[in-house]
XYZ file of N, CA and C in Angstrom:
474
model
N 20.343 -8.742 5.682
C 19.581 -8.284 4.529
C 18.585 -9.343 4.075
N 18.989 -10.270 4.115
C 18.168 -11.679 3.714
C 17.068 -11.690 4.672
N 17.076 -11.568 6.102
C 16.043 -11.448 7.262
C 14.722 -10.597 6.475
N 15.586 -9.100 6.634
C 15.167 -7.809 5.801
C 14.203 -8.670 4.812
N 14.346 -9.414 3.718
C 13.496 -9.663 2.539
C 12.388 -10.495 3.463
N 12.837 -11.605 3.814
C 11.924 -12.766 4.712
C 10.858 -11.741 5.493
N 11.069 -10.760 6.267
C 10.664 -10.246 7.017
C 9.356 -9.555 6.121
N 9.471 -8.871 5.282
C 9.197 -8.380 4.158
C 8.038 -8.942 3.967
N 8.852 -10.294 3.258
C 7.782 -11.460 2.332
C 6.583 -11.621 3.256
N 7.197 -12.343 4.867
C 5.944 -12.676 5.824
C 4.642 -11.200 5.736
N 4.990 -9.739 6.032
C 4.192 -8.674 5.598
C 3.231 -9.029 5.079
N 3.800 -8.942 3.715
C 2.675 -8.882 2.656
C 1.959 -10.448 2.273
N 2.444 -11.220 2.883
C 1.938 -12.451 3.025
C 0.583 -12.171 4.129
N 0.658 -11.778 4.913
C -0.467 -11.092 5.920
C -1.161 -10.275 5.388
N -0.363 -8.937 4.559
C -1.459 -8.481 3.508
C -2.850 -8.871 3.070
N -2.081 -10.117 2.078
C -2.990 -10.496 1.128
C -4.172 -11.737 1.930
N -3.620 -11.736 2.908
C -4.656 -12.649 4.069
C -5.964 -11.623 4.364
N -5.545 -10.425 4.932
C -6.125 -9.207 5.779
C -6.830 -7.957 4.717
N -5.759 -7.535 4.575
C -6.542 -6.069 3.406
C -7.558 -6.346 2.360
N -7.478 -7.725 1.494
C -8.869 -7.695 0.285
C -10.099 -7.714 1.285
N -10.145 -8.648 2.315
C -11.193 -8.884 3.098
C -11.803 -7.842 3.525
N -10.533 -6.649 4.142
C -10.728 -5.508 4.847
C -11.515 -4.365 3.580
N -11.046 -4.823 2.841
C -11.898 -4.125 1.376
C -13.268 -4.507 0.753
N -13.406 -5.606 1.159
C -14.397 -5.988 0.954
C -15.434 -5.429 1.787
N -15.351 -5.607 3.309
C -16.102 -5.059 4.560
C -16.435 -3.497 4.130
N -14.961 -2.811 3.733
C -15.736 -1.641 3.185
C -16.463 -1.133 2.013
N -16.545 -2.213 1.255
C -17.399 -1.595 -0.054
C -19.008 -2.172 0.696
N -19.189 -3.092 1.853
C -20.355 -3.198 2.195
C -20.709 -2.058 3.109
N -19.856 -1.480 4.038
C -20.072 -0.437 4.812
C -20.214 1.502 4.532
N -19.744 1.456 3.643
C -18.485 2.950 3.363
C -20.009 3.524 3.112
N -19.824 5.090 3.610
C -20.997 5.232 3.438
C -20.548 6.913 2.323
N -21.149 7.520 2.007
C -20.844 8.340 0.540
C -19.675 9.101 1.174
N -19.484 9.990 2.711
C -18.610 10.530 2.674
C -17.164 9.568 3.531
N -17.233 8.279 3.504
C -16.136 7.332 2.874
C -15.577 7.736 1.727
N -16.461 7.302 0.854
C -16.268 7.564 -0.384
C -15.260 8.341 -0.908
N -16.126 9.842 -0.625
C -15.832 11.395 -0.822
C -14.023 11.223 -0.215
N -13.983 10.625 1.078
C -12.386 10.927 1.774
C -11.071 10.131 0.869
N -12.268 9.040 0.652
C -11.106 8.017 -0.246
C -10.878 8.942 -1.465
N -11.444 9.764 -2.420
C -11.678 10.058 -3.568
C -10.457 10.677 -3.675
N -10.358 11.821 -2.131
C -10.010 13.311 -1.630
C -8.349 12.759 -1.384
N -8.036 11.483 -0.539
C -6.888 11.035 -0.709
C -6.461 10.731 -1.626
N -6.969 9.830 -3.009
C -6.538 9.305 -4.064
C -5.750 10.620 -4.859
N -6.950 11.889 -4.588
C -6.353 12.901 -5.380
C -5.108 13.442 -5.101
N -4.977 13.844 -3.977
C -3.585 14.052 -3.071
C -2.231 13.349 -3.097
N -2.767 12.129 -3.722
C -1.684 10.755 -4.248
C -0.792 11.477 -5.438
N -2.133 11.299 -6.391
C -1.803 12.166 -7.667
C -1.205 13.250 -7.842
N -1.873 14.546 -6.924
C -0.929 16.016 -7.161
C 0.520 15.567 -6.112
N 0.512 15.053 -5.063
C 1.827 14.855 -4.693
C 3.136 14.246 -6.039
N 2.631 12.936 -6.771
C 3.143 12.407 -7.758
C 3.696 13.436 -8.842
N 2.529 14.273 -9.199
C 2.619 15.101 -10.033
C 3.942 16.253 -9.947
N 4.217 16.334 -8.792
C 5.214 17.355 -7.968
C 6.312 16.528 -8.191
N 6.377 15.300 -8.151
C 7.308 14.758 -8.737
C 7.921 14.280 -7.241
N 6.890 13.429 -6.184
C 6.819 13.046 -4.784
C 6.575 11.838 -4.916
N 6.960 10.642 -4.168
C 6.511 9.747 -3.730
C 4.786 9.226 -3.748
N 3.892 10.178 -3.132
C 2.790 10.338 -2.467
C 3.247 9.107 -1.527
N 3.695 8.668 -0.618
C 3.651 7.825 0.256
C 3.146 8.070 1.050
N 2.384 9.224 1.640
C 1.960 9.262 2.606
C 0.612 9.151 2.601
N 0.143 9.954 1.344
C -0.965 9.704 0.842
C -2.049 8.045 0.739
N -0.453 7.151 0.255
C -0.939 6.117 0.059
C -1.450 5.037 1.458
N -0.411 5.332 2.434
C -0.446 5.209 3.561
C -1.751 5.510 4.332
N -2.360 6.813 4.509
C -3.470 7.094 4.791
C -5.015 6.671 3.727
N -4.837 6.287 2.673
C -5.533 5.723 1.368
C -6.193 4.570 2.441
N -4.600 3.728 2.730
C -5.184 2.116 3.584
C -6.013 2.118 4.372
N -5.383 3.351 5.313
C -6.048 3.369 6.724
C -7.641 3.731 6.590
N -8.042 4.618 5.573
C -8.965 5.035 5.438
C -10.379 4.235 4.918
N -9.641 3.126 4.580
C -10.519 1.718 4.101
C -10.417 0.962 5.046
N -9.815 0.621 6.159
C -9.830 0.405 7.223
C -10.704 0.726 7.888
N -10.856 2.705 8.061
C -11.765 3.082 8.823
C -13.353 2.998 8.067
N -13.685 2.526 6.972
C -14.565 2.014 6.609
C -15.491 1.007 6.628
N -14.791 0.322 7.422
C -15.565 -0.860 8.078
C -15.973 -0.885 9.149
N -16.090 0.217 9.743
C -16.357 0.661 11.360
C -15.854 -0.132 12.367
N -15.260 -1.329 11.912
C -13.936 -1.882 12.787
C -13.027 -1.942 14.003
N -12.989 -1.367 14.840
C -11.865 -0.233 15.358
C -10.553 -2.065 15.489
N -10.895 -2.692 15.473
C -9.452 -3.722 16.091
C -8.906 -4.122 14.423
N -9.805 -4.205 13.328
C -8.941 -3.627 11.807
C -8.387 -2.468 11.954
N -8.576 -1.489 12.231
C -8.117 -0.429 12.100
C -7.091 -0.120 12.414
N -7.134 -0.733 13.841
C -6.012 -0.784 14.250
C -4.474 -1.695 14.210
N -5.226 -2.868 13.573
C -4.087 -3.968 12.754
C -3.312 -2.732 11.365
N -4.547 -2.596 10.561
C -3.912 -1.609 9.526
C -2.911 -0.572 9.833
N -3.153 0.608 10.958
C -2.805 1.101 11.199
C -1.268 0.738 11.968
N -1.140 -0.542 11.901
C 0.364 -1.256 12.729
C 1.056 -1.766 11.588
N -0.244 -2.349 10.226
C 0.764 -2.712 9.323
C 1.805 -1.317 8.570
N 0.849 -0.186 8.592
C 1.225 0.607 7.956
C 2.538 1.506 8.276
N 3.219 1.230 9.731
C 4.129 1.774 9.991
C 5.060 0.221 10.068
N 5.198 -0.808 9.829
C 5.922 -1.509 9.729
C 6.280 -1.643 8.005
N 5.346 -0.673 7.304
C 5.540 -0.923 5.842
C 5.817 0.556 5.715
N 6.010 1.464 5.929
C 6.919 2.696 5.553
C 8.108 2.942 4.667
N 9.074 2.012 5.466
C 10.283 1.981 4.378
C 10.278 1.083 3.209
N 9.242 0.120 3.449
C 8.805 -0.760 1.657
C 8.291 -0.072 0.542
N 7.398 0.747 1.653
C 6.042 1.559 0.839
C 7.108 2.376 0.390
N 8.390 3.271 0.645
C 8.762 4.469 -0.221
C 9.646 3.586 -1.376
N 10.348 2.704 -1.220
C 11.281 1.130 -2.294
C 10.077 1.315 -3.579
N 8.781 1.231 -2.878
C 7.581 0.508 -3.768
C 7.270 1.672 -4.737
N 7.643 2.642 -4.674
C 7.214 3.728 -5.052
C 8.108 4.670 -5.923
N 9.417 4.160 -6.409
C 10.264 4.510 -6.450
C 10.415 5.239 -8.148
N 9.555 4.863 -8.897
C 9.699 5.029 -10.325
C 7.884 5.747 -10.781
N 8.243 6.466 -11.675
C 6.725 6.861 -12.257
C 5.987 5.951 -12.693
N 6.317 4.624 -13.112
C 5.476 4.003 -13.137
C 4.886 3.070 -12.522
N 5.514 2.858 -11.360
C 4.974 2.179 -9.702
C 3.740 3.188 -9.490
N 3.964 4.766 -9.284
C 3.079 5.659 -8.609
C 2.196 5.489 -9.346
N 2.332 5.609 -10.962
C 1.178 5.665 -11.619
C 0.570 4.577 -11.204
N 0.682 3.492 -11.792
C 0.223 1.770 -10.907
C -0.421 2.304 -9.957
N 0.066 2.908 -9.072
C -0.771 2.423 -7.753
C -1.533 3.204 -7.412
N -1.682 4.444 -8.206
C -2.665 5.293 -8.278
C -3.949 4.601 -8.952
N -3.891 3.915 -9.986
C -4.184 3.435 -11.181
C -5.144 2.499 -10.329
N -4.336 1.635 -9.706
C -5.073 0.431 -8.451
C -5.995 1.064 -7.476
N -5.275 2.142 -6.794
C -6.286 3.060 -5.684
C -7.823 3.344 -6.110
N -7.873 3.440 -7.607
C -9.082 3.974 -8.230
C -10.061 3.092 -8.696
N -9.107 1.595 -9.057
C -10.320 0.847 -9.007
C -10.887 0.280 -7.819
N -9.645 0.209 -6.769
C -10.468 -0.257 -5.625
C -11.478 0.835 -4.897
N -11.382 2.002 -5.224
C -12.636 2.690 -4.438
C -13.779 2.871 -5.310
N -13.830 2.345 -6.858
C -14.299 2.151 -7.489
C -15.554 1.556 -7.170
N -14.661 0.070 -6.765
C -15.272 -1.183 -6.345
C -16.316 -0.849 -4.994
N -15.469 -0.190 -4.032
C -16.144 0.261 -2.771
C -17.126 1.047 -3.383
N -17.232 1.700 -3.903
C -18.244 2.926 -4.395
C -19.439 2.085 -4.503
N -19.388 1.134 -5.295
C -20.566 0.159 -6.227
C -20.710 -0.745 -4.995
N -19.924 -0.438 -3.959
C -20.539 -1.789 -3.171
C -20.464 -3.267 -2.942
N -19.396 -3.523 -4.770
C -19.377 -4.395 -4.588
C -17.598 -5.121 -3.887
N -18.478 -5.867 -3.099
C -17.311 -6.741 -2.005
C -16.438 -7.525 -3.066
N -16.789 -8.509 -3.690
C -16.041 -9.215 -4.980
C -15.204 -8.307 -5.260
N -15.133 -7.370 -6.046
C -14.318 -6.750 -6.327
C -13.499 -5.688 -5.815
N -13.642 -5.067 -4.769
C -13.037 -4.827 -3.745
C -12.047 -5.613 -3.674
N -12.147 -6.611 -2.715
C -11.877 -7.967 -2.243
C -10.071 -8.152 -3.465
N -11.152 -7.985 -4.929
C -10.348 -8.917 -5.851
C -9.344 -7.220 -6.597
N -9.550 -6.361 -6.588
C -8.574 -5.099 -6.389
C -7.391 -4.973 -5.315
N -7.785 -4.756 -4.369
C -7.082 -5.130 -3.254
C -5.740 -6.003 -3.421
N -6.464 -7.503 -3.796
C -5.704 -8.446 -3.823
C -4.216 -8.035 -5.188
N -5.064 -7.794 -5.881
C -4.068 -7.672 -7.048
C -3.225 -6.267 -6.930
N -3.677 -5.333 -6.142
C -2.759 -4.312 -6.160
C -1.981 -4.808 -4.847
N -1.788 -4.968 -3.810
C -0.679 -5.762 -3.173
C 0.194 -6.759 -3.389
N 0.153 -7.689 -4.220
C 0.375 -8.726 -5.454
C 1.623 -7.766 -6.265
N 0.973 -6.365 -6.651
C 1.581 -5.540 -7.830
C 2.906 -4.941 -6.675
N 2.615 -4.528 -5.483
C 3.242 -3.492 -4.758
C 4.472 -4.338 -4.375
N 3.915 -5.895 -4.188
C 4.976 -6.918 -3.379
C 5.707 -7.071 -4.825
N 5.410 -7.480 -5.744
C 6.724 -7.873 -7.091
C 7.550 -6.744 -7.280
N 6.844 -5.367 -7.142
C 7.985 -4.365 -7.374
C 8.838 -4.447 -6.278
N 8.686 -4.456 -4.770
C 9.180 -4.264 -3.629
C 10.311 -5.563 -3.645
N 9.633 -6.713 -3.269
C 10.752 -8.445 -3.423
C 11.713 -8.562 -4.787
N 10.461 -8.353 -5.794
C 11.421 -9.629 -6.671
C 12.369 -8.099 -7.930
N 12.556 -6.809 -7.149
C 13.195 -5.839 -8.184
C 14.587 -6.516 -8.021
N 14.967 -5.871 -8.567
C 16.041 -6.555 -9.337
C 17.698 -5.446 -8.693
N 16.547 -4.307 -8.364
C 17.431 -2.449 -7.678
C 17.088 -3.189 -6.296
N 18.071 -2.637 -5.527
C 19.123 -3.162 -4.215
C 18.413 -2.596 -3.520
N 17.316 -2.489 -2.097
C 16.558 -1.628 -1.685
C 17.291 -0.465 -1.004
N 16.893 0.619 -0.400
C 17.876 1.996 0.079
C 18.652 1.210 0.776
N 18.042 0.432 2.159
C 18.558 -0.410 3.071
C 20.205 -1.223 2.636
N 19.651 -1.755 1.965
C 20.913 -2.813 1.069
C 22.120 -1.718 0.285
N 21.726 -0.774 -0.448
C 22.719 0.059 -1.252
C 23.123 1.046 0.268
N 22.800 1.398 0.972
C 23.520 1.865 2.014
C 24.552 1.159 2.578
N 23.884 -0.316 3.021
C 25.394 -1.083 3.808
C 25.914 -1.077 2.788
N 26.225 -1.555 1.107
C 26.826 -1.779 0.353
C 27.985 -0.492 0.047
N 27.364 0.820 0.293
C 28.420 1.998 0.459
C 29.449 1.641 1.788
N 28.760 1.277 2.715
C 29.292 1.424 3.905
C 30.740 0.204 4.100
N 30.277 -1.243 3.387
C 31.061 -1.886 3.236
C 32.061 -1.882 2.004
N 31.890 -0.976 0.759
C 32.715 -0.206 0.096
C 34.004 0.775 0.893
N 33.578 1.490 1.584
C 34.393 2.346 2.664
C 34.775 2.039 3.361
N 34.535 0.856 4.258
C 35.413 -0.222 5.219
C 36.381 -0.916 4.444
N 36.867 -0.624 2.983
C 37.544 -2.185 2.634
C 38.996 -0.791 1.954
């Protein structure tokens, strides 16, 4: 379980190396129907949330889609590797209405930022909503699914 966190930490330690940058590239690139797709996912975040869902998948494709904004293809494809090694964080991360809201909340200024073009802030959105996603995910205080599962399991062995 301890690996599990380390493993974790290194992630989003790469994150915050990779994705503001990768945000940045796209508020210089994205061209209106970027934009329009990011807008179209953000919304999909929301009515999933609203249903009273995760949107994880939503959020998941959100990344990739700023990814594919930089016309990139070897980002794209890093993103697209982080994003299935972050699946089971991303649903931990997501776990309360006010994570989703958050990160809905974050999604909007960073395409915000992309919208206007400007890289700075991109860049500096980015940064702080991964920042937000990693304190809920590491430093919660709730046992992740992972951990409260063996913890049943070693309940029932004893």
């Amino acid at each position: 379980l301890i690996d599990e966190k380390k493993a974790l930490a290194d992630v989003f330690e790469m994150r915050k190396l990779i994705e503001p940058h990768i945000a940045a590239l796209a508020a210089e690139r994205a061209t209106r129907n970027d934009i329009a797709q990011l807008k179209r996912i953000v919304a999909k975040q929301a009515q999933a949330v609203s249903r009273g869902e995760t949107g994880v998948e939503a959020d998941a494709e959100l990344h990739f889609s700023i990814s594919r904004a930089t016309r990139n293809q070897a980002l794209q494809k890093l993103v697209s590797g982080l994003m299935e090694m972050l699946s089971r964080s991303r649903e931990e991360s997501l776990q309360t209405d006010r994570r989703r809201a958050s990160s809905i909340a974050t999604h909007r200024r960073i395409i915000a930022a992309i919208e206007k073009h400007d890289r700075s802030k991109a860049r500096n959105e980015m940064l702080r909503h991964i920042e937000q996603v990693e304190e809920s995910v590491l430093l919660s205080n709730r046992p992740s699914k992972n951990e409260r599962h063996h913890m049943i399991r070693e309940k029932k062995a004893s």
